[in-house]
Short mmCIF file of C-alpha atoms in Angstrom, two decimals:
data_model
loop_
_atom_site.label_atom_id
_atom_site.label_comp_id
_atom_site.label_asym_id
_atom_site.label_seq_id
_atom_site.Cartn_x
_atom_site.Cartn_y
_atom_site.Cartn_z
CA MET A 18 -6.75 33.42 30.68
CA LEU A 19 -6.43 32.41 27.16
CA LYS A 20 -9.05 31.77 24.35
CA ILE A 21 -9.00 29.66 21.32
CA GLN A 22 -10.52 30.60 17.89
CA PHE A 23 -10.55 29.54 14.12
CA LYS A 24 -7.86 31.73 12.10
CA ASP A 25 -10.47 32.38 9.38
CA ARG A 26 -12.78 33.65 12.36
CA ARG A 27 -15.67 31.21 11.22
CA LYS A 28 -17.02 30.93 14.61
CA PRO A 29 -16.38 33.25 17.87
CA ALA A 30 -13.88 32.77 20.12
CA LEU A 31 -14.04 30.14 23.20
CA TRP A 32 -12.69 31.06 26.55
CA LEU A 33 -10.25 28.24 27.99
CA VAL A 34 -11.11 27.53 31.40
CA ASP A 35 -10.38 24.60 33.87
CA SER A 36 -12.23 21.92 31.91
CA THR A 37 -11.38 19.28 29.17
CA LEU A 38 -12.57 20.08 25.45
CA LYS A 39 -12.81 17.98 22.76
CA ILE A 40 -11.94 18.95 18.95
CA GLY A 41 -13.20 16.89 16.06
CA SER A 42 -15.48 16.34 13.19
CA ASP A 43 -18.33 14.66 15.37
CA PRO A 44 -21.13 17.22 16.11
CA SER A 45 -20.90 16.06 20.19
CA CYS A 46 -17.49 17.80 20.42
CA ASP A 47 -16.92 21.44 22.17
CA ILE A 48 -15.15 22.43 18.93
CA VAL A 49 -16.64 21.01 15.76
CA VAL A 50 -14.25 21.16 12.68
CA ASP A 51 -16.00 19.27 9.93
CA GLU A 52 -13.55 19.14 7.47
CA THR A 53 -11.57 16.34 5.59
CA GLY A 54 -8.54 14.88 7.54
CA VAL A 55 -10.25 15.20 10.83
CA ASP A 56 -11.39 12.35 12.91
CA PRO A 57 -14.40 12.67 15.00
CA THR A 58 -12.52 13.26 18.06
CA HIS A 59 -9.17 14.38 17.01
CA VAL A 60 -7.71 16.63 20.03
CA GLU A 61 -8.30 16.96 23.97
CA LEU A 62 -7.43 20.15 25.37
CA ASP A 63 -6.66 19.41 29.31
CA ILE A 64 -7.24 22.76 30.81
CA SER A 65 -5.93 23.82 34.10
CA GLN A 66 -4.92 27.16 36.02
CA ASN A 67 -1.28 26.72 35.31
CA GLU A 68 -1.09 25.14 31.68
CA ILE A 69 -3.22 24.10 28.78
CA LEU A 70 -2.15 20.33 27.42
CA LEU A 71 -2.88 19.20 23.84
CA ARG A 72 -3.35 15.47 23.45
CA ASN A 73 -3.76 13.81 20.07
CA VAL A 74 -6.14 11.05 20.61
CA SER A 75 -6.64 10.33 16.97
CA PRO A 76 -5.41 6.64 16.11
CA GLN A 77 -4.36 7.63 12.82
CA ARG A 78 -4.06 11.30 11.94
CA SER A 79 -1.78 13.91 13.20
CA VAL A 80 -1.94 17.33 14.69
CA PHE A 81 0.51 20.04 13.99
CA ILE A 82 1.45 23.21 16.42
CA ASN A 83 3.03 25.70 14.29
CA GLU A 84 3.57 23.22 11.67
CA VAL A 85 5.61 20.63 13.96
CA PRO A 86 3.70 17.32 14.19
CA VAL A 87 2.58 16.37 17.64
CA VAL A 88 2.64 12.51 18.10
CA LYS A 89 1.24 12.54 21.74
CA GLU A 90 1.06 15.55 23.75
CA HIS A 91 2.24 19.11 23.73
CA ILE A 92 1.75 21.89 26.35
CA LEU A 93 0.29 24.95 24.74
CA GLU A 94 1.17 28.65 24.75
CA ALA A 95 -0.28 31.82 23.69
CA TRP A 96 -0.38 32.35 19.88
CA ASP A 97 0.48 28.87 19.14
CA ILE A 98 -1.42 27.94 16.04
CA ILE A 99 -2.90 24.20 15.75
CA ARG A 100 -3.78 22.48 12.63
CA LEU A 101 -5.96 19.68 12.01
CA GLY A 102 -6.30 18.62 8.39
CA THR A 103 -6.29 22.13 6.56
CA CYS A 104 -8.27 23.89 9.44
CA GLU A 105 -6.06 26.23 11.68
CA LEU A 106 -7.31 27.29 15.20
CA GLU A 107 -4.98 30.04 17.28
CA ILE A 108 -4.39 30.17 21.06
CA MET A 109 -5.09 33.84 21.94
CA ASP A 110 -4.03 35.78 24.93
CA PRO A 111 -6.30 39.03 25.05
CA LEU A 112 -4.08 40.58 27.76
CA LYS A 113 -0.82 40.33 25.54
CA GLU A 114 -0.15 41.76 22.03
CA ARG A 115 0.58 39.18 19.35
CA PRO A 116 4.50 39.20 18.83
CA GLU A 117 5.60 40.72 15.50
CA ASN A 118 7.85 37.74 14.74
CA ILE A 119 6.50 34.59 15.57
CA PRO A 120 9.26 31.83 14.72
CA SER A 121 8.68 29.92 11.70
CA HIS A 122 9.22 26.47 11.21
CA ASN A 123 8.64 26.23 7.50
CA ASP A 124 12.30 26.04 6.75
CA GLN A 125 13.98 22.74 5.32
CA ALA A 126 15.95 21.97 8.50
CA THR A 127 13.94 19.37 10.87
CA VAL A 128 12.75 20.58 14.08
CA ILE A 129 11.81 18.42 17.10
CA ARG A 130 9.98 19.73 20.22
CA PRO A 131 10.72 17.91 23.30
CA SER A 132 6.79 16.36 23.07
CA VAL A 133 7.68 15.09 19.80
CA SER A 134 9.71 11.66 19.51
CA PRO A 135 13.22 11.99 18.24
CA TRP A 136 12.34 9.76 15.24
CA MET A 137 9.17 9.73 12.99
CA PHE A 138 7.95 8.09 9.69
CA LYS A 139 5.67 10.13 7.59
CA ALA A 140 3.34 8.30 5.11
CA MET A 141 3.59 9.61 1.77
CA SER A 142 0.97 6.88 0.08
CA PRO A 143 -2.71 6.29 0.54
CA PRO A 144 -4.76 5.69 2.57
CA LEU A 145 -2.21 7.20 5.42
CA ASP A 146 -0.70 9.76 3.38
CA GLY A 147 0.41 12.83 5.57
CA GLN A 148 0.17 10.91 8.85
CA TYR A 149 3.05 11.04 11.21
CA PHE A 150 4.08 7.88 13.33
CA SER A 151 6.27 7.97 16.48
CA LEU A 152 8.99 5.57 16.64
CA ALA A 153 10.17 6.42 20.34
CA SER A 154 10.01 2.46 21.21
CA GLY A 155 9.99 0.88 17.70
CA PHE A 156 7.00 -0.62 15.93
CA THR A 157 6.03 -3.01 13.28
CA ILE A 158 4.29 -2.51 10.24
CA GLY A 159 2.24 -5.13 8.10
CA ARG A 160 -1.38 -6.23 7.02
CA GLU A 161 -2.43 -7.80 10.30
CA ASP A 162 -4.32 -5.85 12.93
CA LYS A 163 -1.80 -7.06 15.89
CA ASN A 164 0.89 -4.42 14.01
CA ASP A 165 1.80 -0.77 15.17
CA ILE A 166 1.09 0.46 11.81
CA VAL A 167 -1.61 -1.38 9.92
CA LEU A 168 -1.40 -1.47 5.96
CA PRO A 169 -4.48 -3.05 4.60
CA LEU A 170 -3.03 -3.48 1.03
CA GLY A 171 -2.84 -6.69 -0.63
CA TYR A 172 0.99 -6.26 -1.45
CA ILE A 173 1.78 -5.89 2.11
CA SER A 174 2.72 -9.01 4.10
CA ARG A 175 0.87 -9.77 7.10
CA GLN A 176 4.20 -8.88 9.05
CA HIS A 177 6.36 -6.93 6.68
CA ALA A 178 9.16 -5.00 8.52
CA GLN A 179 10.10 -4.02 12.08
CA VAL A 180 11.76 -0.71 13.20
CA ALA A 181 13.84 -0.27 15.99
CA ILE A 182 16.30 2.02 18.00
CA ARG A 183 19.66 0.50 19.17
CA LYS A 184 22.01 3.02 20.67
CA ASP A 185 20.11 6.04 19.49
CA LYS A 186 20.23 4.95 16.00
CA LEU A 187 17.17 3.94 13.85
CA TYR A 188 17.12 0.54 11.98
CA ILE A 189 14.55 -1.31 9.90
CA GLU A 190 14.45 -4.96 9.19
CA ASP A 191 12.51 -6.95 6.67
CA MET A 192 10.57 -9.70 8.23
CA ASN A 193 10.89 -12.09 5.28
CA SER A 194 8.02 -10.42 3.25
CA SER A 195 6.88 -11.38 -0.13
CA ASN A 196 7.40 -7.93 -1.94
CA GLY A 197 10.45 -6.65 -0.06
CA THR A 198 11.41 -3.62 1.70
CA TYR A 199 13.55 -0.73 0.19
CA VAL A 200 15.45 2.07 1.26
CA ASN A 201 16.20 4.79 -1.01
CA ASP A 202 15.11 2.26 -3.76
CA GLU A 203 17.66 -0.35 -2.72
CA ARG A 204 16.21 -3.67 -1.63
CA VAL A 205 17.46 -4.54 2.14
CA LYS A 206 17.25 -6.97 4.59
CA SER A 207 18.29 -4.71 7.44
CA CYS A 208 19.43 -1.07 7.21
CA GLU A 209 20.22 1.99 9.68
CA LEU A 210 18.10 4.67 8.68
CA ARG A 211 18.82 8.48 8.83
CA ASN A 212 16.96 11.60 8.31
CA GLY A 213 15.46 12.33 4.75
CA ASP A 214 15.35 8.55 3.98
CA GLN A 215 12.90 7.29 1.73
CA VAL A 216 11.58 3.70 3.20
CA ARG A 217 9.18 1.85 0.51
CA LEU A 218 7.54 -1.37 1.54
CA ASP A 219 6.78 -2.48 -2.06
CA GLU A 220 4.79 0.37 -3.46
CA PHE A 221 3.90 2.02 -0.16
CA LEU A 222 6.02 5.11 0.94
CA PHE A 223 7.31 6.36 4.27
CA SER A 224 9.78 9.28 4.55
CA VAL A 225 12.04 9.17 7.63
CA VAL A 226 12.11 12.51 10.07
CA GLY A 227 14.55 12.64 12.59
CA PRO A 228 17.93 14.52 14.10
CA VAL A 229 20.41 15.45 11.80
CA THR A 230 23.86 14.58 13.24
CA LYS A 231 27.60 14.75 12.05
CA VAL A 232 27.29 10.84 11.88
CA ASP A 233 25.39 11.27 8.64
CA SER A 234 28.37 11.65 6.52
CA LYS A 235 29.71 8.44 7.45
CA PRO A 236 28.98 4.93 6.10
CA ARG A 237 25.76 3.50 7.28
CA THR A 238 25.15 -0.21 8.37
CA ILE A 239 23.22 -2.17 5.60
CA VAL A 240 22.64 -5.74 5.22
CA ARG A 241 21.34 -6.31 1.44
CA GLU A 242 18.93 -9.25 0.48
CA LYS A 243 21.06 -12.30 -0.23
CA LYS A 244 20.59 -13.45 -3.80
CA ALA A 245 19.43 -17.22 -3.42
CA LYS A 246 22.17 -19.53 -3.81
CA LYS A 247 22.07 -21.43 -7.15
CA GLU A 248 21.47 -25.08 -6.89
CA LYS A 249 23.78 -27.74 -8.23
CA LYS A 250 22.49 -28.90 -11.60
CA SER A 251 21.37 -32.24 -11.73
CA ALA A 252 22.61 -34.58 -14.59
CA SER A 253 19.10 -34.12 -16.11
CA LYS A 254 19.46 -30.31 -15.84
CA VAL A 255 22.89 -30.22 -17.30
CA ALA A 256 21.76 -30.99 -20.84
CA THR A 257 18.93 -28.26 -20.86
CA GLY A 258 21.16 -25.73 -18.76
CA ARG A 259 18.33 -24.72 -16.72
CA MET A 260 18.70 -24.32 -12.76
CA GLN A 261 16.21 -25.62 -10.02
CA GLN A 262 13.90 -22.92 -9.29
CA GLU A 263 11.79 -22.27 -6.21
CA LEU A 264 8.54 -24.36 -6.67
CA ALA A 265 4.95 -23.33 -5.87
CA SER A 266 3.23 -24.46 -2.68
CA GLN A 267 0.12 -25.75 -4.47
CA ARG A 268 -1.09 -26.76 -7.99
CA VAL A 269 -2.77 -23.84 -9.80
CA PHE A 270 -3.79 -23.60 -13.54
CA PHE A 271 -4.78 -21.34 -16.14
CA HIS A 272 -7.12 -22.37 -18.73
CA GLY A 273 -6.91 -20.87 -22.41
CA LEU A 274 -10.36 -19.31 -23.61
CA SER A 275 -9.30 -17.46 -26.43
CA THR A 276 -8.72 -18.98 -30.00
CA ASP A 277 -4.80 -19.03 -30.01
CA VAL A 278 -4.62 -20.85 -26.74
CA GLN A 279 -8.36 -22.66 -26.48
CA GLY A 280 -8.60 -26.23 -24.80
CA LYS A 281 -4.89 -25.54 -23.20
CA VAL A 282 -4.23 -26.02 -19.90
CA PHE A 283 -1.08 -24.24 -18.21
CA GLU A 284 0.03 -25.20 -14.83
CA ILE A 285 2.10 -22.49 -12.70
CA THR A 286 5.07 -24.51 -11.16
CA ASN A 287 7.45 -21.62 -9.99
CA VAL A 288 6.36 -19.11 -7.22
CA HIS A 289 8.08 -16.37 -9.68
CA THR A 290 7.29 -16.35 -13.42
CA HIS A 291 6.01 -14.01 -16.35
CA LEU A 292 3.01 -15.07 -18.32
CA SER A 293 4.95 -15.52 -21.61
CA ARG A 294 7.10 -18.36 -19.87
CA MET A 295 4.21 -19.94 -18.57
CA LEU A 296 2.51 -19.77 -22.01
CA GLY A 297 5.95 -21.20 -23.60
CA HIS A 298 6.40 -18.14 -26.05
CA HIS A 299 8.96 -16.35 -24.06
CA LEU A 300 11.53 -16.06 -26.76
CA SER A 301 9.02 -14.77 -29.57
CA ARG A 302 9.19 -11.40 -30.84
CA SER A 303 5.57 -10.91 -31.56
CA GLU A 304 3.46 -8.15 -29.96
CA LYS A 305 1.25 -10.68 -27.96
CA SER A 306 4.24 -12.27 -26.60
CA VAL A 307 6.09 -9.10 -25.45
CA SER A 308 2.96 -8.08 -23.71
CA ALA A 309 2.79 -11.32 -21.93
CA ARG A 310 6.64 -10.94 -21.10
CA HIS A 311 5.60 -8.04 -18.94
CA VAL A 312 2.97 -9.63 -16.51
CA TYR A 313 4.20 -11.23 -13.88
CA LEU A 314 2.89 -13.85 -11.42
CA ASN A 315 4.08 -14.17 -7.85
CA GLU A 316 2.79 -16.43 -5.10
CA THR A 317 2.28 -14.50 -1.95
CA ASP A 318 1.05 -15.39 1.47
CA ILE A 319 -2.30 -14.17 0.47
CA GLY A 320 -2.54 -16.06 -2.79
CA TRP A 321 -1.56 -15.54 -6.60
CA GLU A 322 -0.85 -11.86 -7.56
CA VAL A 323 -0.77 -10.62 -11.08
CA LYS A 324 1.10 -7.67 -11.86
CA ASN A 325 1.41 -5.44 -15.00
CA ASP A 326 4.97 -4.35 -15.52
CA GLY A 327 4.84 -2.61 -18.79
CA ALA A 328 2.21 -4.59 -20.90
CA SER A 329 1.44 -1.88 -23.76
CA ASP A 330 -2.00 -3.04 -23.92
CA GLY A 331 -2.59 -3.23 -20.37
CA LEU A 332 -3.86 -6.03 -18.02
CA LEU A 333 -7.76 -6.77 -18.15
CA ILE A 334 -9.07 -8.61 -14.88
CA ASN A 335 -12.69 -9.42 -15.44
CA GLU A 336 -13.00 -7.08 -18.09
CA LYS A 337 -11.29 -4.31 -15.75
CA MET A 338 -7.94 -2.40 -16.56
CA GLN A 339 -5.79 -3.01 -13.49
CA SER A 340 -2.04 -2.60 -12.65
CA ARG A 341 -2.08 -5.53 -10.20
CA ALA A 342 -4.29 -7.81 -8.32
CA VAL A 343 -4.66 -10.86 -6.46
CA LEU A 344 -6.49 -13.62 -8.43
CA GLN A 345 -9.61 -15.58 -7.05
CA ASP A 346 -10.43 -18.68 -8.27
CA GLY A 347 -12.45 -18.16 -11.85
CA ASP A 348 -11.11 -14.82 -12.59
CA GLU A 349 -10.30 -14.31 -16.26
CA ILE A 350 -7.41 -12.29 -17.13
CA ILE A 351 -6.70 -10.76 -21.05
CA VAL A 352 -3.18 -9.76 -22.17
CA GLY A 353 -2.27 -8.87 -25.63
CA GLY A 354 -5.74 -10.69 -26.67
CA THR A 355 -5.12 -13.72 -24.89
CA ARG A 356 -7.61 -14.68 -22.40
CA LEU A 357 -7.43 -17.11 -19.77
CA LYS A 358 -9.07 -18.37 -16.69
CA PHE A 359 -7.61 -18.91 -13.33
CA GLN A 360 -8.06 -21.82 -11.18
CA SER A 361 -6.80 -22.52 -7.70
CA VAL A 362 -9.46 -25.04 -6.42
CA GLY A 363 -8.65 -28.71 -6.98
CA ASP A 364 -5.32 -30.50 -7.40
CA GLN A 365 -6.66 -31.50 -11.17
CA PRO A 366 -7.60 -29.00 -13.87
CA LEU A 367 -11.29 -28.65 -14.61
CA SER A 368 -12.72 -28.35 -18.05
CA TYR A 369 -13.03 -24.58 -18.09
CA GLY A 370 -11.12 -24.12 -21.49
CA THR A 371 -13.34 -26.72 -23.33
CA ALA A 372 -16.62 -25.56 -22.05
CA VAL A 373 -16.85 -23.25 -25.06
CA GLN A 374 -16.36 -26.10 -27.64
CA GLU A 375 -18.87 -28.57 -25.75
CA LYS A 376 -21.48 -25.79 -25.56
CA SER A 377 -21.24 -24.77 -29.41
CA SER A 378 -21.74 -28.52 -30.63
CA PRO A 379 -25.32 -28.85 -29.25
CA THR A 380 -26.28 -25.50 -30.26
CA GLY A 381 -24.87 -26.48 -34.04
CA LEU A 382 -26.79 -29.53 -34.04
CA ILE A 383 -30.09 -27.70 -33.20
CA ILE A 384 -29.50 -25.45 -35.95
CA GLY A 385 -28.98 -28.17 -38.52
CA VAL A 386 -32.13 -30.08 -37.62
CA ILE A 387 -34.08 -26.91 -37.64
CA LEU A 388 -32.73 -26.05 -41.32
CA VAL A 389 -33.29 -29.42 -42.54
CA ALA A 390 -36.94 -29.45 -41.34
CA ALA A 391 -37.58 -26.33 -43.02
CA ILE A 392 -36.03 -27.46 -46.23
CA ALA A 393 -38.25 -30.66 -46.03
CA ALA A 394 -41.32 -28.49 -45.14
CA GLY A 395 -40.62 -26.19 -48.28
CA ALA A 396 -40.19 -29.13 -50.47
CA ALA A 397 -43.37 -30.96 -49.44
CA PHE A 398 -45.33 -27.08 -49.96
CA PHE A 399 -43.72 -27.22 -53.45
CA LEU A 400 -44.71 -30.97 -54.19
CA GLY A 401 -48.38 -30.05 -53.34
CA LEU A 402 -48.65 -27.03 -55.34
CA ILE A 403 -47.64 -29.32 -58.31
#
């Protein structure tokens, strides 16, 4: 009969008798591991006379046996080490001595046990960093809940990418996402994946874990993103030398609030542009123009995204420094000292930019009236003394 015990001996060992034991951070579990990275019910042990079956029941987090990730289930043996988060538990056999040389799995070679899918994705970015996902039957990745891997992030499309296994090879295909799918920093439409590849969905990073074969030295199948075909120049475009660009799906505006652009209204006409082009000074070499040149505007399927791609003085959105955000109607941004207000409601520009001037006029009139009244009162008092 086997026992299970915390490696640091924080609690007494527990005999593994016929039953089902739950391990997790919830106080109702049979073995409570109250640490970061452990789900309320993380692992179940199905114990029978002949074997102990470990089952990973966490929908998001991984469990490791001797530092090998177990995606679904695995049969435990004496002296196996289970790791949940940073906590380690050991399977002990009181009737057998601990082997002197327990096999190590810390080398660089990929080790795949029979219970582990031949292909896995390891998340390298928050909020899922450190978690493993089995690719046995393929899956979809995106922002919507119906995806197999859900990434609730603004820059991820509703259905961003699809992963599938065909003839024992792993492939990823971009599903017309707004911000693209990258393999080893190259944007692709579809691509064969291999062990050690870095897959990036805009900024979210995965590492591919899988079998190493002799085929890896041969060229892989890659379908790169096609560059948009240039439209034929119309007669009116020939004079200016401009090519037709993809137009925005709705009318949105920026209203100038700072003194350099006060009262001006800027309509965003293209789905991809940078702020200095919108302001009309993209050829200027001023410091303010250079900052605006590094702030990009993109229409995505969740709205208009603004992104700082190197503006030296940063991007302020509603007085908070941010690198990127999806703008809401009425948001204010500041780049290089230029303050703008975003409008996404209505087909015509509102009067955001002139509100400051309109407000100031009545105030100035009231101050003037009070000043004249004060002077008149002073004069009357002076004449009365005479």
